[in-house]
Short mmCIF file of C-alpha atoms in Angstrom, two decimals:
data_model
loop_
_atom_site.label_atom_id
_atom_site.label_comp_id
_atom_site.label_asym_id
_atom_site.label_seq_id
_atom_site.Cartn_x
_atom_site.Cartn_y
_atom_site.Cartn_z
CA SER W 185 -9.53 -232.68 72.46
CA TYR W 186 -12.32 -234.81 73.84
CA GLU W 187 -15.49 -235.08 71.79
CA LEU W 188 -19.03 -236.11 72.63
CA THR W 189 -21.27 -237.31 69.83
CA GLN W 190 -25.07 -237.29 69.99
CA PRO W 191 -27.68 -238.12 67.36
CA PHE W 192 -28.95 -234.96 65.70
CA SER W 193 -32.57 -235.85 66.34
CA VAL W 194 -34.79 -238.45 67.96
CA SER W 195 -38.47 -238.83 67.18
CA VAL W 196 -40.76 -240.72 69.51
CA ALA W 197 -44.47 -241.36 69.69
CA LEU W 198 -46.41 -239.87 72.56
CA GLY W 199 -46.26 -242.19 75.56
CA GLN W 200 -43.35 -244.22 74.22
CA THR W 201 -39.69 -244.24 75.24
CA ALA W 202 -37.01 -241.88 73.95
CA ILE W 203 -33.39 -243.00 74.15
CA ILE W 204 -30.69 -240.35 73.68
CA THR W 205 -27.11 -241.51 73.42
CA CYS W 206 -23.87 -239.66 74.07
CA GLY W 207 -20.75 -241.25 72.69
CA GLY W 208 -17.21 -240.56 73.85
CA ASN W 209 -13.96 -242.43 74.28
CA ASN W 210 -14.20 -244.36 77.55
CA ILE W 211 -16.99 -242.08 78.70
CA GLY W 212 -17.92 -244.71 81.26
CA SER W 213 -14.98 -243.53 83.35
CA LYS W 214 -16.37 -239.99 83.57
CA ASN W 215 -19.33 -238.34 85.27
CA VAL W 216 -21.93 -237.40 82.67
CA HIS W 217 -24.54 -234.71 83.14
CA TRP W 218 -27.57 -233.99 80.95
CA TYR W 219 -29.38 -230.74 80.22
CA GLN W 220 -32.73 -230.03 78.64
CA GLN W 221 -33.21 -226.80 76.70
CA LYS W 222 -36.51 -225.60 75.32
CA PRO W 223 -36.66 -222.87 72.66
CA GLY W 224 -35.83 -219.44 74.02
CA GLN W 225 -35.04 -220.78 77.47
CA ALA W 226 -31.93 -221.49 79.49
CA PRO W 227 -30.76 -225.09 79.89
CA VAL W 228 -32.08 -227.10 82.81
CA LEU W 229 -30.20 -229.92 84.53
CA VAL W 230 -32.18 -233.16 84.19
CA MET W 231 -29.58 -235.78 85.16
CA TYR W 232 -26.26 -235.56 86.96
CA ARG W 233 -23.41 -237.98 87.62
CA ASP W 234 -24.79 -240.48 85.14
CA ARG W 235 -27.97 -241.52 86.92
CA HIS W 236 -29.07 -239.00 89.53
CA ARG W 237 -32.19 -236.90 89.07
CA PRO W 238 -32.34 -233.35 90.48
CA SER W 239 -35.37 -232.56 92.58
CA GLY W 240 -38.37 -231.73 90.42
CA ILE W 241 -37.31 -233.94 87.51
CA PRO W 242 -39.85 -236.73 86.90
CA GLU W 243 -38.95 -240.34 87.54
CA ARG W 244 -39.62 -240.91 83.83
CA PHE W 245 -36.08 -239.60 83.25
CA SER W 246 -33.25 -242.06 83.87
CA GLY W 247 -29.60 -242.31 82.94
CA SER W 248 -26.80 -244.80 82.52
CA ASN W 249 -23.17 -244.75 81.50
CA SER W 250 -20.83 -247.56 80.49
CA GLY W 251 -18.01 -248.16 78.06
CA ASN W 252 -18.14 -245.59 75.28
CA THR W 253 -21.79 -244.58 75.60
CA ALA W 254 -23.90 -242.68 78.10
CA THR W 255 -27.66 -242.78 77.74
CA LEU W 256 -30.56 -240.61 78.81
CA THR W 257 -33.88 -242.41 78.70
CA ILE W 258 -37.24 -240.69 78.83
CA SER W 259 -40.12 -243.09 79.50
CA ARG W 260 -43.77 -242.34 78.75
CA VAL W 261 -42.78 -239.33 76.71
CA GLN W 262 -44.99 -236.25 76.97
CA VAL W 263 -45.38 -233.25 74.68
CA GLY W 264 -43.60 -231.17 77.30
CA ASP W 265 -40.45 -233.27 76.84
CA GLU W 266 -39.89 -231.82 73.38
CA ALA W 267 -36.57 -230.01 73.64
CA ASP W 268 -32.88 -230.15 72.85
CA TYR W 269 -30.82 -232.36 75.14
CA TYR W 270 -27.09 -232.01 75.78
CA CYS W 271 -24.69 -234.30 77.58
CA GLN W 272 -21.64 -232.85 79.34
CA VAL W 273 -18.41 -234.08 80.91
CA TRP W 274 -15.26 -232.63 82.44
CA ASP W 275 -12.05 -233.67 80.69
CA THR W 276 -8.50 -232.38 81.02
CA SER W 277 -9.44 -229.08 82.62
CA THR W 278 -12.17 -228.51 80.05
CA VAL W 279 -15.93 -228.79 80.10
CA VAL W 280 -17.18 -230.57 77.00
CA PHE W 281 -20.76 -230.48 75.77
CA GLY W 282 -22.24 -232.97 73.38
CA THR W 283 -23.48 -231.90 69.98
CA GLY W 284 -27.08 -231.90 71.17
CA THR W 285 -30.16 -233.97 70.30
CA GLU W 286 -33.52 -232.57 69.30
CA VAL W 287 -36.34 -234.69 70.69
CA THR W 288 -39.60 -234.54 68.75
CA VAL W 289 -42.82 -236.05 70.04
CA LEU W 290 -45.05 -237.45 67.31
CA GLN J 102 -34.76 -219.26 95.65
CA VAL J 103 -31.61 -219.38 93.56
CA GLN J 104 -31.41 -216.57 91.03
CA LEU J 105 -28.72 -215.69 88.51
CA VAL J 106 -29.17 -212.52 86.50
CA GLU J 107 -26.79 -211.67 83.68
CA SER J 108 -26.27 -208.22 82.22
CA GLY J 109 -23.83 -206.30 80.06
CA GLY J 110 -24.61 -207.74 76.66
CA GLY J 111 -25.13 -205.63 73.58
CA VAL J 112 -23.77 -204.80 70.16
CA VAL J 113 -20.02 -204.23 69.95
CA GLN J 114 -17.60 -203.75 67.08
CA PRO J 115 -14.96 -206.37 66.28
CA GLY J 116 -11.78 -205.83 68.27
CA ARG J 117 -13.55 -204.00 71.08
CA SER J 118 -14.20 -205.12 74.66
CA LEU J 119 -17.23 -205.90 76.78
CA ARG J 120 -17.75 -206.97 80.38
CA LEU J 121 -20.58 -209.23 81.39
CA SER J 122 -21.90 -209.49 84.94
CA CYS J 123 -23.95 -212.12 86.71
CA VAL J 124 -25.54 -211.23 90.04
CA ALA J 125 -26.45 -214.16 92.27
CA SER J 126 -28.98 -214.40 95.07
CA GLY J 127 -30.76 -216.99 97.18
CA PHE J 128 -27.67 -218.96 98.26
CA THR J 129 -24.14 -218.48 99.62
CA PHE J 130 -22.32 -217.31 96.52
CA SER J 131 -18.82 -217.90 97.90
CA ASN J 132 -19.46 -221.64 98.34
CA PHE J 133 -19.73 -222.45 94.65
CA GLY J 134 -17.75 -222.48 91.45
CA PHE J 135 -19.23 -220.83 88.37
CA HIS J 136 -19.22 -221.22 84.61
CA TRP J 137 -19.82 -219.03 81.63
CA VAL J 138 -21.42 -220.95 78.77
CA ARG J 139 -22.39 -219.49 75.42
CA GLN J 140 -24.69 -220.42 72.58
CA ALA J 141 -24.38 -218.96 69.11
CA PRO J 142 -27.66 -218.41 67.23
CA GLY J 143 -29.10 -221.76 66.21
CA LYS J 144 -26.11 -223.66 67.60
CA GLY J 145 -25.33 -225.86 70.57
CA LEU J 146 -23.89 -225.07 73.97
CA GLU J 147 -20.23 -224.08 74.18
CA TRP J 148 -18.41 -223.86 77.48
CA VAL J 149 -16.36 -220.69 77.92
CA ALA J 150 -14.77 -220.59 81.38
CA PHE J 151 -14.92 -221.81 84.99
CA ILE J 152 -13.80 -220.23 88.24
CA TRP J 153 -13.28 -221.76 91.67
CA TYR J 154 -15.36 -220.70 94.66
CA ASP J 155 -12.62 -218.37 95.88
CA GLY J 156 -11.37 -217.20 92.50
CA SER J 157 -8.00 -218.86 92.97
CA ASN J 158 -8.22 -221.04 89.88
CA THR J 159 -9.70 -220.51 86.45
CA TYR J 160 -10.07 -222.59 83.29
CA TYR J 161 -10.83 -221.51 79.74
CA ALA J 162 -11.87 -222.93 76.43
CA ASP J 163 -9.14 -222.72 73.83
CA SER J 164 -11.35 -220.48 71.69
CA VAL J 165 -11.26 -217.68 74.28
CA LYS J 166 -7.98 -218.26 76.11
CA GLY J 167 -5.92 -215.09 76.24
CA ARG J 168 -8.89 -212.89 75.28
CA PHE J 169 -11.49 -213.54 77.99
CA THR J 170 -11.08 -213.35 81.76
CA ILE J 171 -13.47 -214.81 84.31
CA SER J 172 -13.48 -213.28 87.77
CA ARG J 173 -15.72 -212.87 90.78
CA ASP J 174 -16.41 -210.56 93.70
CA ASN J 175 -17.69 -212.64 96.60
CA SER J 176 -18.49 -209.53 98.61
CA GLU J 177 -20.89 -208.43 95.86
CA ASN J 178 -22.18 -211.90 94.90
CA THR J 179 -21.17 -211.15 91.34
CA LEU J 180 -19.48 -213.11 88.57
CA TYR J 181 -17.80 -211.35 85.66
CA LEU J 182 -16.58 -212.12 82.17
CA GLN J 183 -14.22 -209.60 80.64
CA MET J 184 -14.17 -210.09 76.89
CA ASN J 185 -11.41 -208.44 74.86
CA SER J 186 -10.52 -208.52 71.17
CA LEU J 187 -14.03 -209.61 70.30
CA ARG J 188 -14.67 -211.39 67.03
CA ALA J 189 -17.78 -212.10 64.99
CA GLY J 190 -17.54 -215.71 66.15
CA ASP J 191 -18.10 -214.58 69.74
CA THR J 192 -21.67 -213.58 68.90
CA ALA J 193 -23.88 -215.63 71.22
CA VAL J 194 -26.13 -215.69 74.23
CA TYR J 195 -23.91 -215.91 77.28
CA TYR J 196 -25.15 -217.82 80.31
CA CYS J 197 -23.72 -217.91 83.78
CA ALA J 198 -24.25 -221.19 85.56
CA ARG J 199 -23.58 -222.32 89.10
CA ASP J 200 -21.55 -225.49 89.53
CA ASN J 201 -22.61 -227.78 92.32
CA SER J 202 -19.10 -227.77 93.79
CA ARG J 203 -16.48 -225.40 95.13
CA SER J 204 -13.55 -226.42 92.95
CA VAL J 205 -13.80 -229.81 91.24
CA VAL J 206 -16.07 -229.25 88.26
CA SER J 207 -19.34 -231.07 88.61
CA GLU J 208 -22.81 -230.39 87.23
CA ALA J 209 -24.22 -226.93 86.46
CA ASP J 210 -27.33 -227.00 88.58
CA TYR J 211 -28.65 -223.45 88.08
CA TRP J 212 -28.48 -221.20 85.03
CA GLY J 213 -29.28 -217.58 84.39
CA GLN J 214 -31.49 -216.48 81.50
CA GLY J 215 -28.55 -215.27 79.46
CA THR J 216 -27.40 -212.01 77.89
CA LEU J 217 -26.95 -211.54 74.14
CA VAL J 218 -23.65 -210.34 72.73
CA ILE J 219 -23.51 -209.34 69.08
CA VAL J 220 -20.15 -208.56 67.55
CA SER J 221 -20.66 -206.64 64.36
CA SER J 222 -19.36 -203.59 62.57
#
């Protein structure tokens, strides 16, 4: 079965850039979506089809996907960006979520 | 505005059944596919099932195949998850999520707040 690997945690200083990776075999050939989940809340879509931002998501969020790695980048990180982030793809009639990354703002 | 409201969770003994519901409002329910996604306490997201806009096709995670059934009633704007032969490992918050497509799985653009299922004797 297809697997998506994410770093367990990413720490970033306030105002700096957070880079969250999502590794998978030839993931560049798939559409990758990203979700943000804050404690006690439902997930929220923050990036879809690699690089598209839903309405209401700040321009500070950007995405890319190539080869074996997809990336979600958060520029000028704010305290409100602290959350768990999950990547997701569709593969062989199955939805696959990444292992999740906890973003901590220092 | 788009709203998804799950219900039906609770405490159930191993081996028993439970049916979850998700009532949708604020959009044309019959135009979209839907997912059930679960999250065990302190764990990550796990996809459970997906259903086409018209209910004609369904997909399941291996962990629930043969035990869970996803269905929908477009006349009632309601999504269901029938869960049979429940196990302790099924304990989780269950979310319904709208897919931004009718059939080809795309992104889950709206999520409900979830309903908690606890399987315990």
